[in-house]
């Protein structure tokens, strides 16, 4: 596996940004969930008192027991009715120290007196939206630099809410996935798109691709089917949202979150506006939306299959008719370096780029 250092991304091993770490469904149980991202282990759970989502570093400061690993034998779990979540707190299965949603130890059953503030685990900034759980990950420990992903269409009854496709682990550095945002040359051979107009833009924490044309996988290329327009945007390094118009209006989301330095966990989903034009989506709409999500997933699988087997592209052999890979890679570096250096990278990549021989998407 090639590492962030191999790609010369910057000071940090893992980037700054919002990242998906689970689906909401995964914590709609009474048990905590052990998850691993950014090369570290976490305990993730939904507080039983308020329903809030809590993400703590996994290991108890007492003797380093995993707070959320499956455990069926400790009396902490057995007497807790199969769980160690108490209110919005979690109790360690080993000696029963308890930690609240802020990560502070608030109970040691065999100890009288005050518990020092230093007895704690780190509590991370998490949010729930779009049927997913999100972490703000920041190597510098700063506050979120932009909003957690959300979509106004999610709560609009005309749209069919998605169910996440959990695509599991991809053993590639996220750089290989992010390259796709400007990969003009792959659209026809891999996806069967006949690109009519194409451009990329880099601006702040956004990397944007605008393109249109017939598409063999998603709309057909029979000369009768509608043209597929996709406006695709990275919101920071790990969250991609694409607005599609073709047969149906829909919104695609692909999220990838580093597990180790050189591997990512990937999710895919599609939000579809009532294909039958209803103000409130019906069961028929839900069936059509699920089919369209499957078609979208198959289009994504075309990329995924290549990524699964390729070698790391540390030094590509790019030509002027390729998309602006070098600009995209500079844009991506801002997330692997201190915030105060962001302008340095943006000065070198912000702007609109059209590959040699392509027609710009936006007529200027
Ligand atoms: S290891 Fe957690 S309470 Fe002892
Ligand atoms: Fe692709």
CSV table of C-alpha atoms and ligand atoms in Angstrom, one decimal:
chain,number,residue,atom,x,y,z
A,1,UNK,CA,0.0,0.0,0.0
A,2,UNK,CA,1.3,3.4,-0.9
A,3,UNK,CA,1.1,6.0,1.9
A,4,UNK,CA,0.4,9.7,2.2
A,5,UNK,CA,4.1,10.2,2.4
A,6,UNK,CA,4.7,8.3,-0.9
A,7,UNK,CA,2.2,10.7,-2.6
A,8,UNK,CA,4.1,13.6,-0.9
A,9,UNK,CA,0.8,15.0,0.4
A,10,UNK,CA,2.2,17.0,3.3
A,11,UNK,CA,2.7,17.0,7.1
A,12,UNK,CA,-0.3,14.8,8.1
A,13,UNK,CA,-0.9,11.1,7.5
A,14,UNK,CA,-4.7,11.6,7.4
A,15,UNK,CA,-6.6,14.6,6.0
A,16,UNK,CA,-8.8,17.2,7.6
A,17,UNK,CA,-12.5,17.1,6.9
A,18,UNK,CA,-15.9,15.6,7.4
A,19,UNK,CA,-15.9,11.8,6.9
A,20,UNK,CA,-18.6,9.2,7.0
A,21,UNK,CA,-17.9,6.5,9.6
A,22,UNK,CA,-21.1,4.4,9.7
A,23,UNK,CA,-24.7,4.3,8.6
A,24,UNK,CA,-27.3,5.4,11.1
A,25,UNK,CA,-28.8,1.9,11.0
A,26,UNK,CA,-25.6,0.4,12.4
A,27,UNK,CA,-26.1,2.1,15.7
A,28,UNK,CA,-29.9,1.7,15.9
A,29,UNK,CA,-29.3,-1.2,18.3
A,30,UNK,CA,-28.7,-1.0,22.0
A,31,UNK,CA,-25.1,-2.1,21.6
A,32,UNK,CA,-22.0,0.0,20.9
A,33,UNK,CA,-20.1,-0.4,17.7
A,34,UNK,CA,-16.3,-0.9,17.4
A,35,UNK,CA,-15.0,1.0,14.3
A,36,UNK,CA,-11.5,1.7,13.0
A,37,UNK,CA,-10.6,4.7,10.9
A,38,UNK,CA,-7.5,7.0,10.6
A,39,UNK,CA,-5.4,4.2,12.0
A,40,UNK,CA,-7.2,4.3,15.3
A,41,UNK,CA,-9.9,2.4,17.1
A,42,UNK,CA,-13.2,4.1,18.3
A,43,UNK,CA,-16.3,3.2,20.3
A,44,UNK,CA,-19.4,4.5,18.5
A,45,UNK,CA,-22.8,4.4,20.1
A,46,UNK,CA,-26.2,6.1,20.3
A,47,UNK,CA,-26.9,7.3,23.8
A,48,UNK,CA,-30.0,5.7,25.3
A,49,UNK,CA,-31.0,8.8,27.2
A,50,UNK,CA,-31.1,11.3,24.4
A,51,UNK,CA,-30.4,9.3,21.2
A,52,UNK,CA,-27.4,11.4,20.5
A,53,UNK,CA,-24.4,9.9,18.7
A,54,UNK,CA,-21.2,9.5,20.7
A,55,UNK,CA,-17.8,8.7,19.4
A,56,UNK,CA,-15.0,8.0,21.9
A,57,UNK,CA,-11.5,6.7,21.6
A,58,UNK,CA,-11.9,3.0,22.1
A,59,UNK,CA,-9.5,2.2,24.9
A,60,UNK,CA,-10.3,2.6,28.6
A,61,UNK,CA,-7.5,4.7,30.3
A,62,UNK,CA,-7.5,2.3,33.2
A,63,UNK,CA,-6.1,-0.8,31.6
A,64,UNK,CA,-6.9,-0.3,27.9
A,65,UNK,CA,-9.9,-2.5,27.5
A,66,UNK,CA,-11.9,-1.8,24.2
A,67,UNK,CA,-15.1,-0.1,25.3
A,68,UNK,CA,-17.1,-1.3,22.3
A,69,UNK,CA,-15.7,-4.7,21.2
A,70,UNK,CA,-18.2,-7.5,21.2
A,71,UNK,CA,-18.5,-8.9,24.7
A,72,UNK,CA,-21.0,-11.5,25.9
A,73,UNK,CA,-19.4,-12.7,29.1
A,74,UNK,CA,-18.7,-9.7,31.4
A,75,UNK,CA,-21.4,-9.2,34.1
A,76,UNK,CA,-21.3,-5.5,33.1
A,77,UNK,CA,-22.9,-6.5,29.8
A,78,UNK,CA,-25.0,-9.4,31.2
A,79,UNK,CA,-26.5,-7.3,34.0
A,80,UNK,CA,-26.9,-4.4,31.6
A,81,UNK,CA,-29.4,-6.4,29.5
A,82,UNK,CA,-26.9,-7.2,26.8
A,83,UNK,CA,-25.3,-3.8,26.6
A,84,UNK,CA,-22.8,-1.5,28.4
A,85,UNK,CA,-24.5,1.7,27.3
A,86,UNK,CA,-26.1,3.4,30.3
A,87,UNK,CA,-28.0,6.6,29.5
A,88,UNK,CA,-25.6,8.5,27.3
A,89,UNK,CA,-22.6,6.9,29.0
A,90,UNK,CA,-20.7,3.7,28.4
A,91,UNK,CA,-19.3,1.3,31.0
A,92,UNK,CA,-16.1,-0.5,30.6
A,93,UNK,CA,-16.6,-4.3,30.6
A,94,UNK,CA,-13.5,-5.0,32.6
A,95,UNK,CA,-13.6,-3.0,36.0
A,96,UNK,CA,-16.8,-1.1,35.2
A,97,UNK,CA,-15.5,2.4,35.0
A,98,UNK,CA,-18.1,4.5,33.2
A,99,UNK,CA,-17.5,7.4,30.7
A,100,UNK,CA,-20.0,10.0,29.7
A,101,UNK,CA,-20.6,11.4,26.2
A,102,UNK,CA,-17.8,13.9,26.7
A,103,UNK,CA,-15.5,11.0,27.5
A,104,UNK,CA,-15.2,11.9,31.2
A,105,UNK,CA,-15.1,9.1,33.8
A,106,UNK,CA,-18.3,9.7,35.9
A,107,UNK,CA,-18.3,6.5,37.9
A,108,UNK,CA,-15.9,4.0,39.4
A,109,UNK,CA,-18.0,1.6,41.4
A,110,UNK,CA,-15.3,0.5,43.9
A,111,UNK,CA,-13.9,4.0,44.5
A,112,UNK,CA,-15.2,6.7,46.9
A,113,UNK,CA,-14.5,10.4,46.3
A,114,UNK,CA,-13.9,12.6,43.3
A,115,UNK,CA,-12.6,11.3,40.0
A,116,UNK,CA,-9.9,13.5,38.6
A,117,UNK,CA,-10.7,15.2,35.3
A,118,UNK,CA,-7.6,13.5,33.8
A,119,UNK,CA,-9.5,10.2,33.9
A,120,UNK,CA,-11.0,10.4,30.5
A,121,UNK,CA,-11.0,9.3,26.8
A,122,UNK,CA,-11.1,11.6,23.9
A,123,UNK,CA,-14.6,12.4,22.6
A,124,UNK,CA,-14.8,13.3,18.9
A,125,UNK,CA,-17.0,15.8,17.0
A,126,UNK,CA,-19.8,13.7,15.4
A,127,UNK,CA,-23.0,14.5,13.6
A,128,UNK,CA,-25.8,12.5,12.1
A,129,UNK,CA,-27.4,13.5,8.7
A,130,UNK,CA,-28.5,11.8,5.5
A,131,UNK,CA,-28.9,8.4,7.3
A,132,UNK,CA,-25.2,8.5,8.2
A,133,UNK,CA,-22.8,9.3,11.0
A,134,UNK,CA,-20.0,11.8,10.3
A,135,UNK,CA,-16.8,12.7,12.1
A,136,UNK,CA,-14.9,16.0,11.9
A,137,UNK,CA,-11.3,14.7,11.6
A,138,UNK,CA,-8.6,17.3,12.1
A,139,UNK,CA,-5.0,16.5,12.8
A,140,UNK,CA,-4.7,20.0,14.4
A,141,UNK,CA,-7.7,19.5,16.6
A,142,UNK,CA,-9.6,22.6,15.2
A,143,UNK,CA,-13.3,23.3,14.9
A,144,UNK,CA,-15.1,22.3,11.7
A,145,UNK,CA,-14.0,24.5,8.8
A,146,UNK,CA,-17.2,23.9,6.8
A,147,UNK,CA,-20.6,22.4,7.4
A,148,UNK,CA,-21.3,18.7,7.9
A,149,UNK,CA,-22.8,17.2,4.7
A,150,UNK,CA,-26.6,17.7,4.3
A,151,UNK,CA,-29.1,18.0,1.5
A,152,UNK,CA,-32.4,20.0,1.5
A,153,UNK,CA,-33.9,17.3,-0.7
A,154,UNK,CA,-33.4,14.6,2.0
A,155,UNK,CA,-36.5,15.8,3.9
A,156,UNK,CA,-38.5,16.7,0.8
A,157,UNK,CA,-41.3,14.1,0.4
A,158,UNK,CA,-41.0,14.2,-3.4
A,159,UNK,CA,-37.6,12.5,-3.0
A,160,UNK,CA,-37.0,8.9,-2.1
A,161,UNK,CA,-34.5,8.6,0.7
A,162,UNK,CA,-31.6,6.3,0.0
A,163,UNK,CA,-30.4,3.1,1.7
A,164,UNK,CA,-26.6,3.1,1.8
A,165,UNK,CA,-24.6,0.7,-0.3
A,166,UNK,CA,-21.7,-0.3,2.0
A,167,UNK,CA,-18.9,-1.1,-0.5
A,168,UNK,CA,-16.4,-2.1,2.2
A,169,UNK,CA,-12.7,-1.7,2.2
A,170,UNK,CA,-10.7,-0.6,-0.9
A,171,UNK,CA,-7.0,-1.2,-0.5
A,172,UNK,CA,-5.9,2.0,-2.2
A,173,UNK,CA,-4.8,5.3,-0.9
A,174,UNK,CA,-7.7,7.9,-1.2
A,175,UNK,CA,-5.6,9.9,-3.7
A,176,UNK,CA,-6.5,7.3,-6.3
A,177,UNK,CA,-10.2,7.8,-5.7
A,178,UNK,CA,-9.9,11.6,-5.6
A,179,UNK,CA,-8.1,11.6,-9.0
A,180,UNK,CA,-11.4,10.5,-10.5
A,181,UNK,CA,-12.9,14.0,-10.1
A,182,UNK,CA,-10.7,15.3,-13.0
A,183,UNK,CA,-10.4,12.1,-15.0
A,184,UNK,CA,-11.7,13.2,-18.4
A,185,UNK,CA,-10.1,10.5,-20.4
A,186,UNK,CA,-11.7,7.6,-18.5
A,187,UNK,CA,-15.3,8.7,-19.0
A,188,UNK,CA,-15.8,7.1,-22.4
A,189,UNK,CA,-13.7,3.8,-22.1
A,190,UNK,CA,-14.9,2.9,-18.6
A,191,UNK,CA,-18.3,4.5,-18.3
A,192,UNK,CA,-19.5,4.6,-21.9
A,193,UNK,CA,-20.0,8.4,-21.7
A,194,UNK,CA,-19.8,10.3,-24.9
A,195,UNK,CA,-18.7,13.6,-23.4
A,196,UNK,CA,-20.0,16.6,-25.2
A,197,UNK,CA,-18.9,19.3,-22.7
A,198,UNK,CA,-16.5,19.1,-19.8
A,199,UNK,CA,-14.6,21.2,-17.2
A,200,UNK,CA,-13.2,21.1,-13.7
A,201,UNK,CA,-13.0,23.9,-11.2
A,202,UNK,CA,-11.1,24.1,-7.9
A,203,UNK,CA,-12.3,26.6,-5.3
A,204,UNK,CA,-11.6,26.5,-1.6
A,205,UNK,CA,-12.5,23.1,-0.2
A,206,UNK,CA,-14.5,22.2,-3.3
A,207,UNK,CA,-13.3,20.3,-6.4
A,208,UNK,CA,-15.9,20.4,-9.1
A,209,UNK,CA,-16.5,18.5,-12.3
A,210,UNK,CA,-19.2,19.6,-14.8
A,211,UNK,CA,-20.0,17.4,-17.8
A,212,UNK,CA,-22.7,16.3,-20.1
A,213,UNK,CA,-23.3,13.7,-22.8
A,214,UNK,CA,-25.0,10.3,-23.6
A,215,UNK,CA,-24.1,7.6,-21.1
A,216,UNK,CA,-24.3,3.8,-22.0
A,217,UNK,CA,-24.8,2.7,-18.3
A,218,UNK,CA,-27.1,5.3,-17.0
A,219,UNK,CA,-29.3,6.7,-19.8
A,220,UNK,CA,-28.5,4.8,-23.0
A,221,UNK,CA,-26.7,6.1,-26.1
A,222,UNK,CA,-29.4,5.4,-28.7
A,223,UNK,CA,-29.8,9.0,-29.8
A,224,UNK,CA,-33.3,9.1,-28.3
A,225,UNK,CA,-32.5,8.9,-24.6
A,226,UNK,CA,-31.9,12.1,-22.7
A,227,UNK,CA,-28.5,13.6,-22.3
A,228,UNK,CA,-27.0,13.0,-18.8
A,229,UNK,CA,-25.7,16.1,-17.1
A,230,UNK,CA,-23.6,15.6,-14.0
A,231,UNK,CA,-22.4,18.4,-11.7
A,232,UNK,CA,-20.1,16.7,-9.2
A,233,UNK,CA,-18.5,18.3,-6.2
A,234,UNK,CA,-16.1,17.2,-3.5
A,235,UNK,CA,-16.9,18.8,-0.3
A,236,UNK,CA,-13.5,18.5,1.3
A,237,UNK,CA,-11.4,15.4,0.8
A,238,UNK,CA,-13.8,12.5,1.5
A,239,UNK,CA,-17.4,13.5,0.5
A,240,UNK,CA,-18.6,13.6,-3.1
A,241,UNK,CA,-22.0,14.8,-4.1
A,242,UNK,CA,-23.2,14.7,-7.7
A,243,UNK,CA,-26.4,16.2,-9.1
A,244,UNK,CA,-27.6,14.2,-12.1
A,245,UNK,CA,-30.3,15.0,-14.6
A,246,UNK,CA,-31.1,12.5,-17.3
A,247,UNK,CA,-34.1,10.2,-17.1
A,248,UNK,CA,-34.6,11.1,-13.4
A,249,UNK,CA,-33.3,14.0,-11.3
A,250,UNK,CA,-31.1,12.4,-8.7
A,251,UNK,CA,-28.3,13.1,-6.3
A,252,UNK,CA,-25.4,10.7,-6.0
A,253,UNK,CA,-23.2,10.5,-2.9
A,254,UNK,CA,-19.9,8.6,-2.6
A,255,UNK,CA,-17.9,8.8,0.6
A,256,UNK,CA,-14.5,7.4,1.3
A,257,UNK,CA,-12.8,7.4,4.7
A,258,UNK,CA,-9.3,6.3,5.5
A,259,UNK,CA,-9.0,3.2,7.5
A,260,UNK,CA,-5.2,2.9,7.5
A,261,UNK,CA,-2.7,5.0,5.6
A,262,UNK,CA,-3.3,3.5,2.2
A,263,UNK,CA,-6.8,2.1,2.5
A,264,UNK,CA,-10.4,3.5,2.6
A,265,UNK,CA,-13.9,2.4,3.4
A,266,UNK,CA,-16.4,3.4,0.7
A,267,UNK,CA,-20.1,4.0,0.7
A,268,UNK,CA,-22.5,4.8,-2.2
A,269,UNK,CA,-26.1,6.0,-2.4
A,270,UNK,CA,-28.5,7.8,-4.7
A,271,UNK,CA,-31.4,10.1,-3.7
A,272,UNK,CA,-34.0,10.1,-6.5
A,273,UNK,CA,-36.8,12.6,-7.1
A,274,UNK,CA,-40.1,10.8,-7.7
A,275,UNK,CA,-39.6,9.2,-11.1
A,276,UNK,CA,-43.4,9.4,-11.6
A,277,UNK,CA,-43.5,13.1,-10.8
A,278,UNK,CA,-45.4,12.7,-7.5
A,279,UNK,CA,-45.3,15.5,-4.9
A,280,UNK,CA,-45.0,12.7,-2.3
A,281,UNK,CA,-43.0,9.6,-3.4
A,282,UNK,CA,-45.0,6.4,-3.6
A,283,UNK,CA,-44.0,2.7,-3.3
A,284,UNK,CA,-43.6,2.6,-7.1
A,285,UNK,CA,-41.2,5.5,-6.9
A,286,UNK,CA,-39.2,3.7,-4.2
A,287,UNK,CA,-38.9,0.6,-6.5
A,288,UNK,CA,-37.8,2.8,-9.5
A,289,UNK,CA,-35.4,4.7,-7.2
A,290,UNK,CA,-33.8,1.5,-5.9
A,291,UNK,CA,-33.3,0.3,-9.5
A,292,UNK,CA,-31.7,3.5,-10.5
A,293,UNK,CA,-29.4,3.4,-7.4
A,294,UNK,CA,-28.4,-0.1,-8.6
A,295,UNK,CA,-27.6,1.3,-12.0
A,296,UNK,CA,-25.5,4.1,-10.4
A,297,UNK,CA,-23.7,1.5,-8.3
A,298,UNK,CA,-22.9,-0.5,-11.4
A,299,UNK,CA,-21.4,2.7,-13.0
A,300,UNK,CA,-19.3,3.2,-9.9
A,301,UNK,CA,-18.3,-0.4,-9.9
A,302,UNK,CA,-16.6,0.3,-13.2
A,303,UNK,CA,-14.2,2.6,-11.4
A,304,UNK,CA,-14.0,0.4,-8.3
A,305,UNK,CA,-12.9,-2.7,-10.2
A,306,UNK,CA,-9.9,-0.9,-11.7
A,307,UNK,CA,-8.9,0.7,-8.4
A,308,UNK,CA,-9.0,-2.8,-6.7
A,309,UNK,CA,-6.2,-4.0,-8.9
A,310,UNK,CA,-4.1,-1.0,-10.0
A,311,UNK,CA,-0.7,0.0,-8.7
A,312,UNK,CA,-0.3,3.3,-7.0
A,313,UNK,CA,0.0,6.2,-9.4
A,314,UNK,CA,2.9,8.1,-7.7
A,315,UNK,CA,4.2,9.6,-11.0
A,316,UNK,CA,1.7,9.5,-13.8
A,317,UNK,CA,2.5,10.0,-17.4
A,318,UNK,CA,-0.1,12.6,-18.2
A,319,UNK,CA,-0.8,14.4,-21.5
A,320,UNK,CA,-2.5,17.7,-22.1
A,321,UNK,CA,-5.8,16.0,-23.2
A,322,UNK,CA,-6.0,14.4,-19.8
A,323,UNK,CA,-7.9,16.3,-17.1
A,324,UNK,CA,-6.0,18.6,-14.7
A,325,UNK,CA,-4.6,15.8,-12.4
A,326,UNK,CA,-1.8,18.0,-11.1
A,327,UNK,CA,-4.2,20.8,-10.1
A,328,UNK,CA,-6.5,18.2,-8.4
A,329,UNK,CA,-3.5,16.8,-6.5
A,330,UNK,CA,-2.4,20.3,-5.3
A,331,UNK,CA,-6.0,21.0,-4.2
A,332,UNK,CA,-6.0,17.7,-2.2
A,333,UNK,CA,-2.8,18.7,-0.4
A,334,UNK,CA,-4.5,21.5,1.5
A,335,UNK,CA,-6.2,18.8,3.7
A,336,UNK,CA,-2.9,17.2,4.6
A,337,UNK,CA,-1.2,20.4,5.8
A,338,UNK,CA,-1.9,23.0,8.5
A,339,UNK,CA,-4.9,25.2,7.8
A,340,UNK,CA,-2.7,28.3,7.8
A,341,UNK,CA,-1.0,27.0,4.7
A,342,UNK,CA,-4.2,26.4,2.7
A,343,UNK,CA,-3.8,29.6,0.6
A,344,UNK,CA,-0.4,28.4,-0.6
A,345,UNK,CA,-2.0,25.4,-2.3
A,346,UNK,CA,-5.2,27.2,-3.5
A,347,UNK,CA,-3.1,29.9,-5.2
A,348,UNK,CA,-1.6,27.2,-7.3
A,349,UNK,CA,-4.8,25.3,-8.2
A,350,UNK,CA,-7.9,27.5,-8.1
A,351,UNK,CA,-9.6,28.2,-11.4
A,352,UNK,CA,-11.5,26.5,-14.2
A,353,UNK,CA,-9.7,23.9,-16.4
A,354,UNK,CA,-10.8,22.4,-19.8
A,355,UNK,CA,-8.7,19.5,-21.2
A,356,UNK,CA,-7.1,20.0,-24.6
A,357,UNK,CA,-9.8,19.2,-27.3
A,358,UNK,CA,-12.8,19.4,-24.9
A,359,UNK,CA,-15.7,21.8,-25.1
A,360,UNK,CA,-16.1,23.8,-21.9
A,361,UNK,CA,-19.3,22.9,-19.9
A,362,UNK,CA,-20.0,26.5,-19.0
A,363,UNK,CA,-20.3,28.8,-22.1
A,364,UNK,CA,-18.4,32.0,-21.1
B,1,LIG,S1,-9.8,-1.5,31.9
B,1,LIG,FE1,-11.6,-0.3,31.8
B,1,LIG,S2,-12.2,-0.2,33.9
B,1,LIG,FE2,-10.4,-1.3,33.9
B,2,LIG,FE1,-15.4,7.3,-12.8
